[in-house]
XYZ file of C-alpha atoms in Angstrom:
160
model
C 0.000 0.000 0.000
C 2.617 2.150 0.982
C 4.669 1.501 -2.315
C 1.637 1.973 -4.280
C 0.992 6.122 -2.791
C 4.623 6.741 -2.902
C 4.699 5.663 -6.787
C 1.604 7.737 -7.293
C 3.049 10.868 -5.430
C 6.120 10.454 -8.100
C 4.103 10.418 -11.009
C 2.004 13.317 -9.733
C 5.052 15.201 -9.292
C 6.646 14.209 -12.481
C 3.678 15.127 -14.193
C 3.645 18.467 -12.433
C 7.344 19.101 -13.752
C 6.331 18.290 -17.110
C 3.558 20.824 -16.964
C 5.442 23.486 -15.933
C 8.674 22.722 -18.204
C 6.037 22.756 -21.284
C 5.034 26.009 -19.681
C 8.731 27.570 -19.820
C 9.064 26.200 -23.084
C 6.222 28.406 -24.563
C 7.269 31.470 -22.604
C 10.583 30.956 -24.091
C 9.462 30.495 -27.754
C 7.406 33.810 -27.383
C 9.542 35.836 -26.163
C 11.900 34.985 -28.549
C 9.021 36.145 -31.613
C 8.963 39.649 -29.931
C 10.821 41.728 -31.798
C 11.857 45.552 -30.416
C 11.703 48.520 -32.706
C 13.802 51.438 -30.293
C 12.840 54.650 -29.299
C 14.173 57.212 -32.303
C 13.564 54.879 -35.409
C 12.121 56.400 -38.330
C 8.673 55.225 -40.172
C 8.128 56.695 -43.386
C 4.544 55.916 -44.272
C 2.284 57.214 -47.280
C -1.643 58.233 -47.060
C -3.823 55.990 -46.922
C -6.836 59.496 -47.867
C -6.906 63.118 -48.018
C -6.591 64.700 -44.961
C -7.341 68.756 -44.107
C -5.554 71.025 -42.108
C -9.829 71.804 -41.854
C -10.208 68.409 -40.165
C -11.078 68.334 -36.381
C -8.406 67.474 -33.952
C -8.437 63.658 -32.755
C -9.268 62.468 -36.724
C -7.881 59.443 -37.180
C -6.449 58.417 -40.802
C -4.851 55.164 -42.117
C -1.644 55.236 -43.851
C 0.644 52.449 -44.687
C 4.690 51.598 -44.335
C 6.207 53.422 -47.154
C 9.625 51.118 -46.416
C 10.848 47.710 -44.598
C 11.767 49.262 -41.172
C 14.980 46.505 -40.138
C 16.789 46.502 -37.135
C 20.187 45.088 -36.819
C 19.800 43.205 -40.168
C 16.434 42.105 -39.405
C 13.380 43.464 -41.287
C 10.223 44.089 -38.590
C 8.066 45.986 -40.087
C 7.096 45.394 -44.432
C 6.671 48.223 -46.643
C 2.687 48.024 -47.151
C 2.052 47.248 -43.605
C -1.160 49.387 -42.600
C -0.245 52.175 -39.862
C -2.940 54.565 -38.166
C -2.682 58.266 -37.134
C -4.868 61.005 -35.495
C -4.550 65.041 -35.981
C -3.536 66.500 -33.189
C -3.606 69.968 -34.243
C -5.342 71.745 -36.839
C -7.670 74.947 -38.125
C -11.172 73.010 -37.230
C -11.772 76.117 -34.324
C -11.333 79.276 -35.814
C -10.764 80.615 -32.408
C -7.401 78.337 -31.924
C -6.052 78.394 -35.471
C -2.869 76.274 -35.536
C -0.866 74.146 -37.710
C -1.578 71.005 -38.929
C 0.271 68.627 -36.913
C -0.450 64.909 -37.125
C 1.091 61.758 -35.079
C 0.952 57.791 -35.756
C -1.191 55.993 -32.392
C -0.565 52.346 -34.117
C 0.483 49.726 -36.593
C -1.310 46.722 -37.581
C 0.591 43.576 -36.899
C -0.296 39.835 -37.556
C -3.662 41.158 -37.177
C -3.436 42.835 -34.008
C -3.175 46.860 -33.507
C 0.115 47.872 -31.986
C 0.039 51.244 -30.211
C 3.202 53.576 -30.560
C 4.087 56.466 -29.937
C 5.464 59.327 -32.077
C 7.011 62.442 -32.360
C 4.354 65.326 -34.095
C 4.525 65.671 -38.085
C 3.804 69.115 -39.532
C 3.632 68.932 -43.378
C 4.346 72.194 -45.178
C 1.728 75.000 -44.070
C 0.127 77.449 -46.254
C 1.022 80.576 -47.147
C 0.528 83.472 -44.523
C -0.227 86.793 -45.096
C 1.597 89.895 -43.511
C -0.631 90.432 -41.065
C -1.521 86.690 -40.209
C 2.590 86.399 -39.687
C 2.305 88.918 -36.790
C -0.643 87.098 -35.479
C 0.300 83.358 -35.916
C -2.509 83.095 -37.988
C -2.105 81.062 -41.445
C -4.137 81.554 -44.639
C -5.463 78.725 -47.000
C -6.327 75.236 -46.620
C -3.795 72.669 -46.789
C -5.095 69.778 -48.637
C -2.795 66.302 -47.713
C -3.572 64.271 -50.688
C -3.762 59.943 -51.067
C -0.107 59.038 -51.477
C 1.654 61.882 -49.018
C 4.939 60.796 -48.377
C 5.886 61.954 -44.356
C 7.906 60.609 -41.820
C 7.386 59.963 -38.057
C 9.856 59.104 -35.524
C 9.269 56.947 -32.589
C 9.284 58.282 -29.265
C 9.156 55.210 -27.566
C 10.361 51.679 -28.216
C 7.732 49.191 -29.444
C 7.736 45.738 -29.178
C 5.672 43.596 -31.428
C-alpha cells in the first residue's frame, strides 16, 4: 500500500514538472518572436486618404509603411504594412487656429493593432499673409492628398 501512494506521489510530481517545463518552453518560444523597434527609429509611411488642415483634432487616418523598417539586419516591419494616425492639431476652431500637426497611435501587426508612440509631423503650411505672420494666424487650406509621403519618428520603443 505504501509503495503503491509513494509511486503515485512520483508520477504526480513528475507530471507536475512536465507541466510546468512545457510552460517555460512556450514562454521561451514567445519571447523569442517579440521583436523591439527602439525609441528614435524612423517610419516613413504614405496616405492611406486626403486629410485637411480643416479636419477636427483627434481624426484618425490610415496610412501604410512606405519602407521595410529593419533593425540590426532584421526586417520588422514590411513596406505596405497598414499604420494609423490622429490630428492633433489643426484649423477646425477658428478661435485656436494652428498648424496642422499629425502623429501615428498604431500599426497593424499579424492582425493585431500595436500602439506607438510618435514624435508630431507638420507637413508644409500654407502661405501666410503679412498680417496673419504677426498674429500666428495662417491663410489657405492645406489639402494632404492619397499618397503623401511623411515621416514619423518613434518616441518610444515598441515591441511587437
Amino acid at each position: 500500500m505504501k509503495a503503491a501512494s509513494t509511486l503515485q506521489t512520483n508520477m504526480t510530481r513528475h507530471k507536475f514538472l512536465a507541466v510546468i517545463s512545457i510552460a517555460c518552453v512556450c514562454f521561451a518560444a514567445s519571447s523569442l518572436n517579440a521583436a523591439t523597434i527602439p525609441a528614435g527609429t524612423t517610419l516613413a509611411v504614405q496616405t492611406a486618404s486626403s486629410l485637411s488642415s480643416q479636419d477636427p483634432v483627434g481624426r484618425t487616418f490610415a496610412a501604410k509603411i512606405d519602407q521595410d523598417v529593419a533593425v540590426k539586419g532584421t526586417v520588422l516591419l514590411k513596406a505596405g504594412t497598414k499604420t494609423f494616425g490622429k490630428i492633433k492639431s489643426s484649423r477646425a476652431n477658428p478661435r485656436k487656429s494652428e498648424p496642422l500637426t499629425l502623429e501615428l497611435t498604431s500599426i497593424s501587426v499579424n492582425g493585431r493593432n500595436v500602439a506607438v508612440k510618435t514624435n508630431s509631423f507638420e507637413p508644409g503650411s500654407p502661405t501666410r499673409t503679412a498680417r496673419q505672420a504677426r498674429y500666428g494666424h495662417t491663410a489657405g487650406t492645406l489639402v494632404i492628398s492619397p499618397g503623401t509621403k511623411m515621416q514619423f519618428q518613434l518616441v518610444q520603443a515598441v515591441t511587437l
